[in-house]
mmCIF file with all atom_site columns, C-alpha atoms in Angstrom:
data_model
loop_
_atom_site.group_PDB
_atom_site.id
_atom_site.type_symbol
_atom_site.label_atom_id
_atom_site.label_alt_id
_atom_site.label_comp_id
_atom_site.label_asym_id
_atom_site.label_entity_id
_atom_site.label_seq_id
_atom_site.pdbx_PDB_ins_code
_atom_site.Cartn_x
_atom_site.Cartn_y
_atom_site.Cartn_z
_atom_site.occupancy
_atom_site.B_iso_or_equiv
_atom_site.pdbx_formal_charge
_atom_site.auth_seq_id
_atom_site.auth_comp_id
_atom_site.auth_asym_id
_atom_site.auth_atom_id
_atom_site.pdbx_PDB_model_num
ATOM 1   C CA . MET A 1 1   ? 112.323 106.846 92.379  1.00 86.00 ? 1   MET A CA 1
ATOM 2   C CA . MET A 1 2   ? 109.711 105.089 94.545  1.00 91.00 ? 2   MET A CA 1
ATOM 3   C CA . GLU A 1 3   ? 111.332 101.704 93.942  1.00 92.00 ? 3   GLU A CA 1
ATOM 4   C CA . GLU A 1 4   ? 114.810 103.108 94.706  1.00 94.00 ? 4   GLU A CA 1
ATOM 5   C CA . LEU A 1 5   ? 113.591 104.508 98.003  1.00 96.00 ? 5   LEU A CA 1
ATOM 6   C CA . ALA A 1 6   ? 111.899 101.204 98.829  1.00 95.00 ? 6   ALA A CA 1
ATOM 7   C CA . GLN A 1 7   ? 115.202 99.416  98.212  1.00 94.00 ? 7   GLN A CA 1
ATOM 8   C CA . LYS A 1 8   ? 116.896 101.729 100.742 1.00 95.00 ? 8   LYS A CA 1
ATOM 9   C CA . PHE A 1 9   ? 114.228 100.872 103.321 1.00 96.00 ? 9   PHE A CA 1
ATOM 10  C CA . HIS A 1 10  ? 115.088 97.205  102.963 1.00 93.00 ? 10  HIS A CA 1
ATOM 11  C CA . THR A 1 11  ? 118.782 97.825  103.736 1.00 93.00 ? 11  THR A CA 1
ATOM 12  C CA . VAL A 1 12  ? 118.391 99.549  107.124 1.00 93.00 ? 12  VAL A CA 1
ATOM 13  C CA . SER A 1 13  ? 117.345 98.253  110.512 1.00 90.00 ? 13  SER A CA 1
ATOM 14  C CA . GLY A 1 14  ? 113.673 98.680  111.271 1.00 93.00 ? 14  GLY A CA 1
ATOM 15  C CA . ALA A 1 15  ? 110.479 96.792  110.570 1.00 95.00 ? 15  ALA A CA 1
ATOM 16  C CA . GLY A 1 16  ? 106.838 97.631  110.840 1.00 96.00 ? 16  GLY A CA 1
ATOM 17  C CA . CYS A 1 17  ? 103.284 97.626  109.650 1.00 98.00 ? 17  CYS A CA 1
ATOM 18  C CA . VAL A 1 18  ? 101.807 99.899  107.011 1.00 98.00 ? 18  VAL A CA 1
ATOM 19  C CA . VAL A 1 19  ? 98.055  100.538 106.849 1.00 98.00 ? 19  VAL A CA 1
ATOM 20  C CA . VAL A 1 20  ? 96.435  102.576 104.075 1.00 98.00 ? 20  VAL A CA 1
ATOM 21  C CA . THR A 1 21  ? 92.830  103.368 103.361 1.00 96.00 ? 21  THR A CA 1
ATOM 22  C CA . GLY A 1 22  ? 91.427  105.521 100.590 1.00 92.00 ? 22  GLY A CA 1
ATOM 23  C CA . ALA A 1 23  ? 94.768  105.973 98.794  1.00 96.00 ? 23  ALA A CA 1
ATOM 24  C CA . GLY A 1 24  ? 98.460  105.112 99.010  1.00 96.00 ? 24  GLY A CA 1
ATOM 25  C CA . ILE A 1 25  ? 98.199  101.582 97.642  1.00 96.00 ? 25  ILE A CA 1
ATOM 26  C CA . SER A 1 26  ? 100.864 102.162 94.985  1.00 96.00 ? 26  SER A CA 1
ATOM 27  C CA . ALA A 1 27  ? 103.423 102.699 97.769  1.00 97.00 ? 27  ALA A CA 1
ATOM 28  C CA . ILE A 1 28  ? 102.685 99.180  98.957  1.00 96.00 ? 28  ILE A CA 1
ATOM 29  C CA . SER A 1 29  ? 103.270 97.862  95.461  1.00 95.00 ? 29  SER A CA 1
ATOM 30  C CA . ALA A 1 30  ? 106.648 99.627  95.317  1.00 95.00 ? 30  ALA A CA 1
ATOM 31  C CA . LEU A 1 31  ? 107.629 98.204  98.716  1.00 96.00 ? 31  LEU A CA 1
ATOM 32  C CA . PHE A 1 32  ? 106.894 94.635  97.649  1.00 95.00 ? 32  PHE A CA 1
ATOM 33  C CA . ALA A 1 33  ? 108.459 95.067  94.196  1.00 94.00 ? 33  ALA A CA 1
ATOM 34  C CA . GLN A 1 34  ? 111.939 95.269  95.698  1.00 93.00 ? 34  GLN A CA 1
ATOM 35  C CA . PRO A 1 35  ? 113.887 92.327  97.114  1.00 93.00 ? 35  PRO A CA 1
ATOM 36  C CA . GLY A 1 36  ? 114.153 92.368  100.898 1.00 92.00 ? 36  GLY A CA 1
ATOM 37  C CA . ALA A 1 37  ? 110.616 93.487  101.683 1.00 94.00 ? 37  ALA A CA 1
ATOM 38  C CA . SER A 1 38  ? 110.353 90.805  104.361 1.00 91.00 ? 38  SER A CA 1
ATOM 39  C CA . ARG A 1 39  ? 113.092 92.601  106.337 1.00 90.00 ? 39  ARG A CA 1
ATOM 40  C CA . THR A 1 40  ? 111.058 95.828  106.447 1.00 93.00 ? 40  THR A CA 1
ATOM 41  C CA . LEU A 1 41  ? 107.406 94.826  106.368 1.00 95.00 ? 41  LEU A CA 1
ATOM 42  C CA . LEU A 1 42  ? 105.762 92.717  109.037 1.00 95.00 ? 42  LEU A CA 1
ATOM 43  C CA . GLU A 1 43  ? 102.298 93.314  107.617 1.00 97.00 ? 43  GLU A CA 1
ATOM 44  C CA . VAL A 1 44  ? 100.379 95.579  105.278 1.00 97.00 ? 44  VAL A CA 1
ATOM 45  C CA . GLN A 1 45  ? 96.644  96.150  105.578 1.00 97.00 ? 45  GLN A CA 1
ATOM 46  C CA . VAL A 1 46  ? 94.053  97.980  103.516 1.00 96.00 ? 46  VAL A CA 1
ATOM 47  C CA . PRO A 1 47  ? 90.915  98.251  105.675 1.00 96.00 ? 47  PRO A CA 1
ATOM 48  C CA . TYR A 1 48  ? 88.855  99.986  102.997 1.00 91.00 ? 48  TYR A CA 1
ATOM 49  C CA . THR A 1 49  ? 85.400  100.189 104.561 1.00 89.00 ? 49  THR A CA 1
ATOM 50  C CA . GLN A 1 50  ? 84.746  102.304 107.630 1.00 89.00 ? 50  GLN A CA 1
ATOM 51  C CA . LYS A 1 51  ? 83.753  99.208  109.603 1.00 92.00 ? 51  LYS A CA 1
ATOM 52  C CA . ALA A 1 52  ? 87.038  97.482  108.665 1.00 93.00 ? 52  ALA A CA 1
ATOM 53  C CA . LEU A 1 53  ? 89.035  100.547 109.709 1.00 93.00 ? 53  LEU A CA 1
ATOM 54  C CA . ASP A 1 54  ? 87.136  100.906 112.991 1.00 93.00 ? 54  ASP A CA 1
ATOM 55  C CA . GLU A 1 55  ? 87.822  97.246  113.720 1.00 93.00 ? 55  GLU A CA 1
ATOM 56  C CA . PHE A 1 56  ? 91.535  97.669  112.948 1.00 93.00 ? 56  PHE A CA 1
ATOM 57  C CA . VAL A 1 57  ? 91.986  100.634 115.296 1.00 92.00 ? 57  VAL A CA 1
ATOM 58  C CA . GLY A 1 58  ? 89.581  99.284  117.912 1.00 91.00 ? 58  GLY A CA 1
ATOM 59  C CA . THR A 1 59  ? 87.380  102.382 118.038 1.00 90.00 ? 59  THR A CA 1
ATOM 60  C CA . ARG A 1 60  ? 85.421  104.766 115.877 1.00 84.00 ? 60  ARG A CA 1
ATOM 61  C CA . ALA A 1 61  ? 87.455  107.869 115.071 1.00 76.00 ? 61  ALA A CA 1
ATOM 62  C CA . GLU A 1 62  ? 85.939  111.196 116.101 1.00 76.00 ? 62  GLU A CA 1
ATOM 63  C CA . GLN A 1 63  ? 86.793  112.633 112.688 1.00 78.00 ? 63  GLN A CA 1
ATOM 64  C CA . HIS A 1 64  ? 87.335  110.447 109.643 1.00 86.00 ? 64  HIS A CA 1
ATOM 65  C CA . VAL A 1 65  ? 90.010  111.272 107.059 1.00 92.00 ? 65  VAL A CA 1
ATOM 66  C CA . SER A 1 66  ? 91.803  113.529 109.527 1.00 94.00 ? 66  SER A CA 1
ATOM 67  C CA . LYS A 1 67  ? 95.189  113.983 111.125 1.00 95.00 ? 67  LYS A CA 1
ATOM 68  C CA . SER A 1 68  ? 93.873  112.417 114.350 1.00 94.00 ? 68  SER A CA 1
ATOM 69  C CA . GLU A 1 69  ? 92.611  109.352 112.459 1.00 95.00 ? 69  GLU A CA 1
ATOM 70  C CA . ALA A 1 70  ? 95.978  108.965 110.677 1.00 96.00 ? 70  ALA A CA 1
ATOM 71  C CA . ILE A 1 71  ? 97.769  109.047 114.027 1.00 96.00 ? 71  ILE A CA 1
ATOM 72  C CA . LEU A 1 72  ? 95.312  106.503 115.449 1.00 96.00 ? 72  LEU A CA 1
ATOM 73  C CA . ILE A 1 73  ? 95.991  104.207 112.473 1.00 97.00 ? 73  ILE A CA 1
ATOM 74  C CA . ALA A 1 74  ? 99.782  104.630 112.826 1.00 98.00 ? 74  ALA A CA 1
ATOM 75  C CA . GLU A 1 75  ? 99.679  103.874 116.550 1.00 97.00 ? 75  GLU A CA 1
ATOM 76  C CA . SER A 1 76  ? 97.497  100.818 115.939 1.00 97.00 ? 76  SER A CA 1
ATOM 77  C CA . ALA A 1 77  ? 99.903  99.697  113.213 1.00 98.00 ? 77  ALA A CA 1
ATOM 78  C CA . LEU A 1 78  ? 102.802 100.091 115.672 1.00 97.00 ? 78  LEU A CA 1
ATOM 79  C CA . SER A 1 79  ? 100.936 97.991  118.256 1.00 96.00 ? 79  SER A CA 1
ATOM 80  C CA . ARG A 1 80  ? 100.392 95.366  115.589 1.00 96.00 ? 80  ARG A CA 1
ATOM 81  C CA . ALA A 1 81  ? 104.127 95.446  114.763 1.00 96.00 ? 81  ALA A CA 1
ATOM 82  C CA . HIS A 1 82  ? 104.975 94.815  118.422 1.00 93.00 ? 82  HIS A CA 1
ATOM 83  C CA . TYR A 1 83  ? 102.544 91.904  118.487 1.00 93.00 ? 83  TYR A CA 1
ATOM 84  C CA . LEU A 1 84  ? 103.906 90.370  115.282 1.00 93.00 ? 84  LEU A CA 1
ATOM 85  C CA . ALA A 1 85  ? 107.546 90.886  116.189 1.00 89.00 ? 85  ALA A CA 1
ATOM 86  C CA . ALA A 1 86  ? 107.127 89.541  119.728 1.00 76.00 ? 86  ALA A CA 1
ATOM 87  C CA . ASP A 1 87  ? 110.645 88.851  121.057 1.00 68.00 ? 87  ASP A CA 1
ATOM 88  C CA . ASN A 1 88  ? 112.028 87.765  117.706 1.00 66.00 ? 88  ASN A CA 1
ATOM 89  C CA . LEU A 1 89  ? 113.170 91.178  116.501 1.00 63.00 ? 89  LEU A CA 1
ATOM 90  C CA . LYS A 1 90  ? 115.809 93.295  118.139 1.00 68.00 ? 90  LYS A CA 1
ATOM 91  C CA . GLN A 1 91  ? 115.403 96.146  115.635 1.00 75.00 ? 91  GLN A CA 1
ATOM 92  C CA . SER A 1 92  ? 113.232 99.212  115.986 1.00 91.00 ? 92  SER A CA 1
ATOM 93  C CA . LEU A 1 93  ? 109.575 98.892  115.068 1.00 96.00 ? 93  LEU A CA 1
ATOM 94  C CA . PHE A 1 94  ? 107.234 101.355 113.385 1.00 97.00 ? 94  PHE A CA 1
ATOM 95  C CA . GLY A 1 95  ? 103.677 101.912 112.281 1.00 98.00 ? 95  GLY A CA 1
ATOM 96  C CA . VAL A 1 96  ? 102.531 104.024 109.332 1.00 98.00 ? 96  VAL A CA 1
ATOM 97  C CA . GLY A 1 97  ? 98.907  104.969 108.737 1.00 98.00 ? 97  GLY A CA 1
ATOM 98  C CA . CYS A 1 98  ? 97.248  106.717 105.815 1.00 98.00 ? 98  CYS A CA 1
ATOM 99  C CA . THR A 1 99  ? 93.653  107.869 105.542 1.00 97.00 ? 99  THR A CA 1
ATOM 100 C CA . ALA A 1 100 ? 92.463  109.612 102.397 1.00 96.00 ? 100 ALA A CA 1
ATOM 101 C CA . ALA A 1 101 ? 89.468  110.814 100.461 1.00 93.00 ? 101 ALA A CA 1
ATOM 102 C CA . ILE A 1 102 ? 90.569  111.383 96.879  1.00 94.00 ? 102 ILE A CA 1
ATOM 103 C CA . ALA A 1 103 ? 88.838  111.960 93.551  1.00 85.00 ? 103 ALA A CA 1
ATOM 104 C CA . THR A 1 104 ? 85.870  109.663 92.995  1.00 87.00 ? 104 THR A CA 1
ATOM 105 C CA . ASP A 1 105 ? 83.145  109.035 90.412  1.00 84.00 ? 105 ASP A CA 1
ATOM 106 C CA . ARG A 1 106 ? 80.369  110.110 92.768  1.00 82.00 ? 106 ARG A CA 1
ATOM 107 C CA . ILE A 1 107 ? 79.434  113.374 94.409  1.00 79.00 ? 107 ILE A CA 1
ATOM 108 C CA . ARG A 1 108 ? 81.158  113.599 97.781  1.00 74.00 ? 108 ARG A CA 1
ATOM 109 C CA . ARG A 1 109 ? 81.019  116.430 100.248 1.00 77.00 ? 109 ARG A CA 1
ATOM 110 C CA . GLY A 1 110 ? 84.277  117.771 101.481 1.00 82.00 ? 110 GLY A CA 1
ATOM 111 C CA . GLU A 1 111 ? 87.719  118.253 100.107 1.00 89.00 ? 111 GLU A CA 1
ATOM 112 C CA . ASP A 1 112 ? 89.983  115.730 98.412  1.00 93.00 ? 112 ASP A CA 1
ATOM 113 C CA . ARG A 1 113 ? 92.608  115.198 101.094 1.00 96.00 ? 113 ARG A CA 1
ATOM 114 C CA . ALA A 1 114 ? 94.952  112.761 102.772 1.00 97.00 ? 114 ALA A CA 1
ATOM 115 C CA . HIS A 1 115 ? 96.629  112.458 106.163 1.00 98.00 ? 115 HIS A CA 1
ATOM 116 C CA . ILE A 1 116 ? 99.616  110.195 106.706 1.00 98.00 ? 116 ILE A CA 1
ATOM 117 C CA . ALA A 1 117 ? 101.214 109.552 110.113 1.00 98.00 ? 117 ALA A CA 1
ATOM 118 C CA . TRP A 1 118 ? 104.068 107.446 111.464 1.00 98.00 ? 118 TRP A CA 1
ATOM 119 C CA . SER A 1 119 ? 105.058 106.359 114.941 1.00 98.00 ? 119 SER A CA 1
ATOM 120 C CA . ASP A 1 120 ? 108.019 104.515 116.420 1.00 96.00 ? 120 ASP A CA 1
ATOM 121 C CA . GLY A 1 121 ? 106.719 104.609 119.991 1.00 94.00 ? 121 GLY A CA 1
ATOM 122 C CA . LYS A 1 122 ? 108.943 107.558 120.902 1.00 95.00 ? 122 LYS A CA 1
ATOM 123 C CA . GLN A 1 123 ? 108.006 110.027 118.200 1.00 96.00 ? 123 GLN A CA 1
ATOM 124 C CA . THR A 1 124 ? 105.026 110.591 115.952 1.00 97.00 ? 124 THR A CA 1
ATOM 125 C CA . GLY A 1 125 ? 104.969 112.676 112.811 1.00 97.00 ? 125 GLY A CA 1
ATOM 126 C CA . GLY A 1 126 ? 103.382 112.957 109.440 1.00 97.00 ? 126 GLY A CA 1
ATOM 127 C CA . MET A 1 127 ? 101.852 115.170 106.810 1.00 97.00 ? 127 MET A CA 1
ATOM 128 C CA . SER A 1 128 ? 98.533  116.229 105.380 1.00 98.00 ? 128 SER A CA 1
ATOM 129 C CA . VAL A 1 129 ? 97.548  117.427 101.923 1.00 98.00 ? 129 VAL A CA 1
ATOM 130 C CA . TRP A 1 130 ? 94.449  119.138 100.573 1.00 97.00 ? 130 TRP A CA 1
ATOM 131 C CA . PHE A 1 131 ? 94.008  118.800 96.803  1.00 96.00 ? 131 PHE A CA 1
ATOM 132 C CA . ASP A 1 132 ? 92.422  121.064 94.230  1.00 93.00 ? 132 ASP A CA 1
ATOM 133 C CA . LYS A 1 133 ? 89.491  118.936 93.032  1.00 87.00 ? 133 LYS A CA 1
ATOM 134 C CA . GLU A 1 134 ? 89.360  120.791 89.725  1.00 87.00 ? 134 GLU A CA 1
ATOM 135 C CA . THR A 1 135 ? 93.019  120.176 88.817  1.00 91.00 ? 135 THR A CA 1
ATOM 136 C CA . ARG A 1 136 ? 93.924  116.570 89.621  1.00 92.00 ? 136 ARG A CA 1
ATOM 137 C CA . THR A 1 137 ? 92.660  113.152 88.604  1.00 93.00 ? 137 THR A CA 1
ATOM 138 C CA . ARG A 1 138 ? 92.355  110.243 91.015  1.00 94.00 ? 138 ARG A CA 1
ATOM 139 C CA . ILE A 1 139 ? 95.583  108.806 89.599  1.00 95.00 ? 139 ILE A CA 1
ATOM 140 C CA . ASP A 1 140 ? 97.380  112.138 90.174  1.00 95.00 ? 140 ASP A CA 1
ATOM 141 C CA . GLU A 1 141 ? 96.153  112.285 93.760  1.00 96.00 ? 141 GLU A CA 1
ATOM 142 C CA . GLU A 1 142 ? 97.087  108.623 94.377  1.00 97.00 ? 142 GLU A CA 1
ATOM 143 C CA . GLN A 1 143 ? 100.638 109.306 93.197  1.00 96.00 ? 143 GLN A CA 1
ATOM 144 C CA . VAL A 1 144 ? 101.025 112.214 95.617  1.00 97.00 ? 144 VAL A CA 1
ATOM 145 C CA . VAL A 1 145 ? 99.597  110.223 98.530  1.00 98.00 ? 145 VAL A CA 1
ATOM 146 C CA . ALA A 1 146 ? 101.829 107.222 97.736  1.00 98.00 ? 146 ALA A CA 1
ATOM 147 C CA . ALA A 1 147 ? 104.877 109.525 97.717  1.00 98.00 ? 147 ALA A CA 1
ATOM 148 C CA . MET A 1 148 ? 103.794 110.880 101.105 1.00 98.00 ? 148 MET A CA 1
ATOM 149 C CA . VAL A 1 149 ? 103.474 107.326 102.464 1.00 98.00 ? 149 VAL A CA 1
ATOM 150 C CA . MET A 1 150 ? 106.992 106.569 101.217 1.00 98.00 ? 150 MET A CA 1
ATOM 151 C CA . ASN A 1 151 ? 108.318 109.790 102.780 1.00 97.00 ? 151 ASN A CA 1
ATOM 152 C CA . SER A 1 152 ? 106.698 108.854 106.087 1.00 98.00 ? 152 SER A CA 1
ATOM 153 C CA . ILE A 1 153 ? 108.407 105.462 106.048 1.00 97.00 ? 153 ILE A CA 1
ATOM 154 C CA . ALA A 1 154 ? 111.694 107.216 105.234 1.00 97.00 ? 154 ALA A CA 1
ATOM 155 C CA . ALA A 1 155 ? 111.163 109.587 108.178 1.00 97.00 ? 155 ALA A CA 1
ATOM 156 C CA . VAL A 1 156 ? 110.466 106.818 110.693 1.00 97.00 ? 156 VAL A CA 1
ATOM 157 C CA . LEU A 1 157 ? 113.462 104.802 109.422 1.00 96.00 ? 157 LEU A CA 1
ATOM 158 C CA . LYS A 1 158 ? 115.669 107.928 109.621 1.00 96.00 ? 158 LYS A CA 1
ATOM 159 C CA . ILE A 1 159 ? 116.479 107.853 105.895 1.00 96.00 ? 159 ILE A CA 1
ATOM 160 C CA . GLU A 1 160 ? 117.171 111.337 104.539 1.00 96.00 ? 160 GLU A CA 1
ATOM 161 C CA . ASP A 1 161 ? 116.092 110.685 100.935 1.00 96.00 ? 161 ASP A CA 1
ATOM 162 C CA . ARG A 1 162 ? 112.558 111.760 100.092 1.00 96.00 ? 162 ARG A CA 1
ATOM 163 C CA . MET A 1 163 ? 110.197 111.603 97.159  1.00 96.00 ? 163 MET A CA 1
ATOM 164 C CA . GLU A 1 164 ? 109.563 114.984 95.571  1.00 95.00 ? 164 GLU A CA 1
ATOM 165 C CA . ILE A 1 165 ? 106.009 116.179 96.128  1.00 95.00 ? 165 ILE A CA 1
ATOM 166 C CA . ASN A 1 166 ? 104.728 118.866 93.815  1.00 91.00 ? 166 ASN A CA 1
ATOM 167 C CA . ILE A 1 167 ? 101.570 120.667 94.742  1.00 93.00 ? 167 ILE A CA 1
ATOM 168 C CA . PHE A 1 168 ? 99.733  123.468 92.997  1.00 94.00 ? 168 PHE A CA 1
ATOM 169 C CA . GLU A 1 169 ? 99.282  126.981 94.386  1.00 94.00 ? 169 GLU A CA 1
ATOM 170 C CA . THR A 1 170 ? 95.648  126.082 95.061  1.00 95.00 ? 170 THR A CA 1
ATOM 171 C CA . GLU A 1 171 ? 96.666  123.108 97.245  1.00 96.00 ? 171 GLU A CA 1
ATOM 172 C CA . ARG A 1 172 ? 98.130  122.865 100.722 1.00 96.00 ? 172 ARG A CA 1
ATOM 173 C CA . ILE A 1 173 ? 100.523 120.497 102.436 1.00 96.00 ? 173 ILE A CA 1
ATOM 174 C CA . ASP A 1 174 ? 101.307 120.548 106.175 1.00 96.00 ? 174 ASP A CA 1
ATOM 175 C CA . GLU A 1 175 ? 103.823 118.517 108.149 1.00 95.00 ? 175 GLU A CA 1
ATOM 176 C CA . PHE A 1 176 ? 103.344 117.675 111.806 1.00 94.00 ? 176 PHE A CA 1
ATOM 177 C CA . GLY A 1 177 ? 105.335 116.102 114.604 1.00 85.00 ? 177 GLY A CA 1
#
């Protein structure tokens, strides 16, 4: 389903930058696996360390792995899209940002969670998820986050199709925007 949705992205007008950190990388793989990715993607970045992410957004976020950080990443990705497109594109531009802290092999304070945001310069939206650490593996959490990244791209491109996201009763998902 992820690849089918990616193919739809590549058939509509709109191009942008996608930036993920902490999770969501399999969405990028699905986007590039389909022909036509160059029509949709201007750039993809994975600033994995905090210093790399701070450099990408141009500031240090007040709260890391948060809704506000996801919006900051999406807005920075949109700015990057405008820079890369310059005057060569007449289509709409977008930025998508994902920040996540998912299952790891070390002890980490805080919840396993992800926040994904999108912006087209006129509207901003997105979603957040809080996982049950006792129920999911890192791979399980990555799959959910990747689906949320794909759904955010669908939202900003005004495509109605969405990936199904199943969460447990002990988990929470919120949409914003």
